[in-house]
């Protein structure tokens, strides 16, 4: 007997209205794959940008594309050659849809390679699991690319280091603050409003500065004695001058996004040379697999320690939509929703 399930699919690039509910036929996982019954799907900027075609790496697949890279649920089938996972295991997913148009998490079941599956600690909710993925893994990578950085964050791993997180109220910024504090760093965050400042403080930032203030550089230098060892950067072009003003000699600017213009930015070669600045660009899809494994292990450890938290009290307000309203969830992220947008896919697991 053939079993069908609900999925969100788009067959062309465009606005959120291209997302439609359809039915798909349940398939078995192949070698090295598992099938996950998805409880919650997470929406990130990368998801809507891919949906519009702005950052898509390939045309829309002929059979349609299921959006969303992150999610959490329960394994319900295991393919040949898979070890370390079993039916019934609670898991979270990362990069589920990368180069796999049918494997996005905005559907009731998804089949993914086992290396994109991570055990979900028993005490963690599916909402927390679906909030990890791209933001937490990107934050971990950004915090471990400076000179002398540990391969894996852990308590004390960043002791004595100064970390500046740009956009401390964003999803990656929030994860970077929480992970850096857990690892023992002195953490400053920049924001653009009092409301966002409060969210960064709830995440645990020791110092919060409005980057638009005339004395922003002065306040950051006071907060980060000797300068920032690493900057977790969301707007490389816009913050270039501020970063130069507060960076320590030999410091690293870990860039995971640019400002809304998305255009190139000019680098003052001499000033960067004098400081021996390192620019490290971070795109999760092309991070080496060993680094991804280290990141997943660290994220799970922080989650189990209660150091990686979600919800308004942790500076990450959660906004939940049903599967049928995936288009509204995408539109919310595209319009700059503060916090984490989640899609409740399956109830009761």
XYZ file of C-alpha atoms in Angstrom:
349
model
C 0.000 0.000 0.000
C 1.391 3.384 -0.991
C 1.513 5.979 1.773
C 1.316 9.680 1.036
C 2.340 12.591 3.250
C 2.122 16.385 3.157
C 4.989 18.497 1.850
C 5.566 22.113 0.899
C 6.948 22.418 -2.630
C 7.860 25.188 -5.047
C 8.397 24.648 -8.764
C 9.714 28.106 -9.638
C 11.681 30.852 -7.916
C 9.664 33.728 -6.557
C 7.816 35.299 -3.643
C 6.538 33.239 -0.738
C 3.336 32.612 -2.727
C 5.203 30.010 -4.835
C 5.120 27.683 -1.802
C 2.265 25.196 -2.007
C 1.039 22.232 0.021
C 1.088 18.985 -1.911
C 1.194 15.255 -1.292
C 4.223 13.081 -1.875
C 4.787 9.348 -1.791
C 6.766 7.994 1.143
C 10.094 6.484 0.043
C 12.599 4.280 1.825
C 16.060 5.593 2.756
C 18.954 4.393 0.632
C 22.479 3.419 1.710
C 23.869 5.881 4.245
C 20.484 7.603 4.668
C 17.797 7.818 7.316
C 14.169 8.842 7.113
C 12.986 11.351 9.698
C 9.438 12.137 10.717
C 9.726 15.894 11.074
C 8.203 17.496 14.161
C 9.403 21.071 13.684
C 11.054 22.848 10.738
C 13.188 25.954 11.189
C 13.233 28.873 8.736
C 16.426 30.851 8.091
C 17.297 33.726 5.742
C 19.148 31.229 3.547
C 15.823 29.455 2.936
C 13.919 32.411 1.519
C 16.961 33.651 -0.387
C 17.243 30.264 -2.082
C 13.482 30.255 -2.752
C 13.710 33.605 -4.577
C 16.705 32.404 -6.588
C 18.989 35.078 -5.107
C 21.454 32.551 -3.692
C 20.288 29.344 -5.361
C 23.136 27.104 -6.509
C 21.056 25.357 -9.187
C 17.757 25.773 -11.040
C 14.584 24.549 -9.344
C 14.397 20.784 -9.705
C 11.901 19.505 -12.240
C 10.015 17.595 -9.543
C 9.868 20.693 -7.357
C 11.861 21.725 -4.316
C 11.059 21.350 -0.610
C 12.394 24.329 1.384
C 14.171 24.675 4.743
C 17.550 23.362 5.864
C 16.906 22.881 9.593
C 14.509 20.740 11.562
C 14.015 18.185 14.307
C 12.072 14.985 14.638
C 12.293 11.217 15.077
C 14.009 8.634 12.868
C 11.431 6.218 11.515
C 13.552 4.235 9.016
C 17.265 3.513 8.607
C 18.975 2.715 5.323
C 21.645 0.066 4.650
C 25.070 0.729 6.118
C 23.917 3.232 8.732
C 25.361 2.837 12.213
C 24.959 4.952 15.326
C 21.265 5.699 14.720
C 18.124 3.633 15.168
C 14.400 3.923 14.617
C 12.919 6.051 17.395
C 15.987 8.261 17.910
C 15.253 11.964 18.440
C 17.454 14.069 16.128
C 18.074 17.519 14.700
C 18.975 18.189 11.084
C 21.321 20.627 9.400
C 21.629 21.428 5.679
C 18.908 18.905 4.897
C 18.099 20.518 1.545
C 21.638 21.243 0.369
C 22.000 19.693 -3.117
C 18.926 17.578 -2.285
C 15.790 19.340 -3.579
C 13.447 16.753 -2.091
C 14.958 16.695 1.389
C 13.993 20.059 2.885
C 12.335 19.930 6.296
C 9.034 21.619 5.365
C 7.362 18.214 5.027
C 6.145 15.442 7.284
C 8.937 13.036 6.310
C 12.371 13.645 4.853
C 15.184 11.338 3.750
C 18.666 12.711 4.413
C 22.281 11.506 4.486
C 23.286 10.404 7.964
C 26.046 13.034 8.166
C 23.353 15.731 8.315
C 21.701 14.151 11.333
C 22.674 14.881 14.945
C 21.284 13.261 18.123
C 18.959 15.577 20.047
C 19.665 15.523 23.803
C 16.807 14.021 25.783
C 16.047 17.230 27.688
C 15.921 19.376 24.547
C 12.633 20.139 22.816
C 12.010 19.722 19.099
C 11.634 23.518 18.973
C 15.193 23.865 20.292
C 16.438 21.222 17.862
C 14.910 23.011 14.884
C 16.496 26.278 16.046
C 20.067 24.913 15.955
C 21.263 23.977 12.472
C 22.413 26.907 10.368
C 22.572 29.575 13.139
C 24.385 27.556 15.810
C 26.727 25.777 13.407
C 27.599 29.043 11.649
C 28.269 30.683 15.012
C 30.538 27.826 16.083
C 32.538 28.035 12.875
C 32.912 31.818 13.208
C 34.192 31.423 16.766
C 36.810 28.801 15.853
C 38.606 30.281 12.844
C 40.955 32.793 14.510
C 44.635 32.106 15.084
C 45.098 29.632 17.913
C 41.380 28.870 18.047
C 40.166 25.537 19.409
C 38.670 23.093 16.917
C 35.729 22.570 19.269
C 34.256 24.975 21.790
C 33.918 23.852 25.389
C 33.910 25.538 28.784
C 37.158 27.531 29.068
C 38.091 27.087 25.399
C 37.915 30.865 24.785
C 39.092 31.993 28.223
C 41.043 35.240 27.934
C 39.663 35.989 24.455
C 37.646 39.050 23.479
C 34.745 38.402 21.107
C 32.675 41.037 19.307
C 29.355 39.860 17.894
C 27.800 42.183 15.311
C 24.018 41.957 15.166
C 23.667 40.441 18.604
C 19.873 40.162 18.316
C 19.950 37.968 15.198
C 19.785 34.172 15.199
C 23.488 33.648 14.454
C 24.423 36.557 16.713
C 22.430 35.099 19.589
C 24.023 31.674 19.155
C 27.486 33.246 18.934
C 26.930 35.171 22.171
C 25.696 32.108 24.042
C 28.443 29.812 22.740
C 31.221 32.361 23.358
C 30.034 33.033 26.917
C 29.825 29.276 27.561
C 33.396 28.936 26.265
C 34.655 31.613 28.668
C 35.143 34.626 26.373
C 34.572 38.272 27.222
C 31.702 39.081 24.852
C 30.510 42.392 23.447
C 27.610 42.732 21.027
C 26.480 45.541 18.755
C 22.810 46.300 18.069
C 20.678 49.033 16.517
C 17.929 49.638 19.102
C 17.147 49.402 22.825
C 14.828 46.457 22.127
C 17.592 44.533 20.380
C 20.007 45.503 23.158
C 17.729 43.774 25.654
C 17.714 40.605 23.530
C 21.525 40.582 23.368
C 21.711 40.986 27.147
C 19.287 38.088 27.621
C 21.581 35.994 25.438
C 24.340 36.728 27.947
C 26.461 39.453 26.291
C 28.665 41.152 28.883
C 28.630 44.458 26.992
C 26.068 45.805 24.514
C 26.697 48.856 22.322
C 24.569 50.663 19.742
C 26.841 50.673 16.699
C 25.272 53.910 15.505
C 26.405 55.846 18.587
C 29.128 58.449 18.052
C 31.231 56.839 20.802
C 30.626 53.214 19.742
C 34.300 52.498 19.025
C 35.393 54.074 22.300
C 32.879 52.056 24.292
C 33.869 48.826 22.556
C 37.567 49.425 23.162
C 36.798 49.925 26.862
C 34.739 46.728 26.916
C 37.374 44.689 25.067
C 40.751 45.555 26.648
C 43.515 45.106 24.090
C 40.978 44.755 21.276
C 38.759 42.060 19.799
C 40.396 38.734 18.999
C 37.531 37.760 16.716
C 34.549 39.598 15.254
C 31.495 37.550 14.279
C 30.338 39.729 11.400
C 26.914 39.996 9.750
C 27.435 43.246 7.814
C 31.019 43.276 6.597
C 30.829 46.405 4.479
C 28.823 48.524 6.897
C 30.974 47.630 9.930
C 34.394 47.703 8.283
C 35.531 50.939 9.917
C 34.230 50.022 13.356
C 35.944 46.637 13.158
C 39.282 48.250 12.310
C 38.875 50.589 15.262
C 38.399 47.806 17.806
C 40.287 44.818 16.379
C 43.404 43.529 18.114
C 46.564 43.142 16.058
C 46.357 39.702 14.513
C 42.599 39.606 15.025
C 40.086 37.865 12.784
C 36.879 39.108 11.181
C 34.673 36.066 10.559
C 32.154 37.133 7.915
C 28.991 35.060 7.493
C 26.861 37.730 5.754
C 26.967 41.226 4.286
C 24.674 44.238 4.585
C 21.384 44.395 2.717
C 22.981 45.734 -0.459
C 24.864 42.478 -0.823
C 27.527 44.258 -2.865
C 31.317 44.237 -2.630
C 33.212 46.376 -0.167
C 36.620 47.979 -0.479
C 39.448 47.006 1.857
C 42.072 49.533 2.917
C 45.044 47.246 2.349
C 47.617 49.222 4.330
C 45.490 49.630 7.466
C 44.638 45.938 7.462
C 48.267 44.989 6.894
C 49.387 47.073 9.868
C 47.029 45.099 12.105
C 47.742 41.741 10.429
C 44.000 41.319 10.052
C 42.602 37.992 8.946
C 39.293 37.912 7.051
C 37.663 34.491 7.267
C 34.511 33.997 5.231
C 32.006 31.456 6.538
C 29.440 29.610 4.419
C 28.170 26.533 6.207
C 27.548 24.504 3.043
C 31.250 24.422 2.158
C 32.742 24.127 5.647
C 34.938 20.988 5.823
C 33.122 17.965 7.225
C 35.500 17.491 10.201
C 34.799 21.076 11.297
C 31.052 20.465 10.985
C 31.365 17.372 13.180
C 33.269 19.371 15.818
C 30.602 22.063 15.672
C 27.737 19.606 16.101
C 29.438 18.012 19.113
C 30.040 21.409 20.722
C 26.498 22.612 20.051
C 25.077 19.471 21.640
C 27.353 19.852 24.666
C 26.267 23.466 25.147
C 22.623 22.427 24.723
C 23.006 19.638 27.296
C 24.723 22.061 29.695
C 21.792 24.442 29.457
C 24.128 27.073 28.000
C 22.378 27.234 24.629
C 18.819 28.345 25.280
C 15.800 29.423 23.234
C 12.739 31.543 23.852
C 12.203 35.203 24.719
C 14.024 34.821 28.036
C 17.152 33.797 26.117
C 16.849 36.604 23.573
C 15.287 34.369 20.915
C 11.530 34.922 20.696
C 9.891 31.948 18.978
C 7.241 32.427 16.273
C 5.371 29.247 15.300
C 3.292 28.538 12.187
C 1.467 25.399 11.010
C 2.786 23.584 7.944
C -0.034 24.950 5.781
C 1.192 28.492 6.548
C 4.812 27.947 5.478
C 4.493 30.857 3.038
C 3.623 33.181 5.939
C 6.577 31.825 7.913
C 8.925 32.548 5.004
C 7.468 36.029 4.599
C 8.030 36.719 8.306
C 11.741 35.888 8.043
C 12.066 37.831 4.796
C 10.507 40.849 6.522
C 13.036 40.746 9.345
C 11.228 38.911 12.156
C 13.314 39.074 15.334
C 13.860 35.682 16.913
C 13.305 32.251 15.432
C 10.510 31.339 13.019
C 9.413 27.714 13.317
C 6.919 25.546 11.457
C 5.001 22.924 13.443
C 4.963 20.031 10.993
C 3.742 17.066 13.035
C 1.890 17.147 16.340
C 2.167 14.441 18.944
C 5.680 13.068 18.503
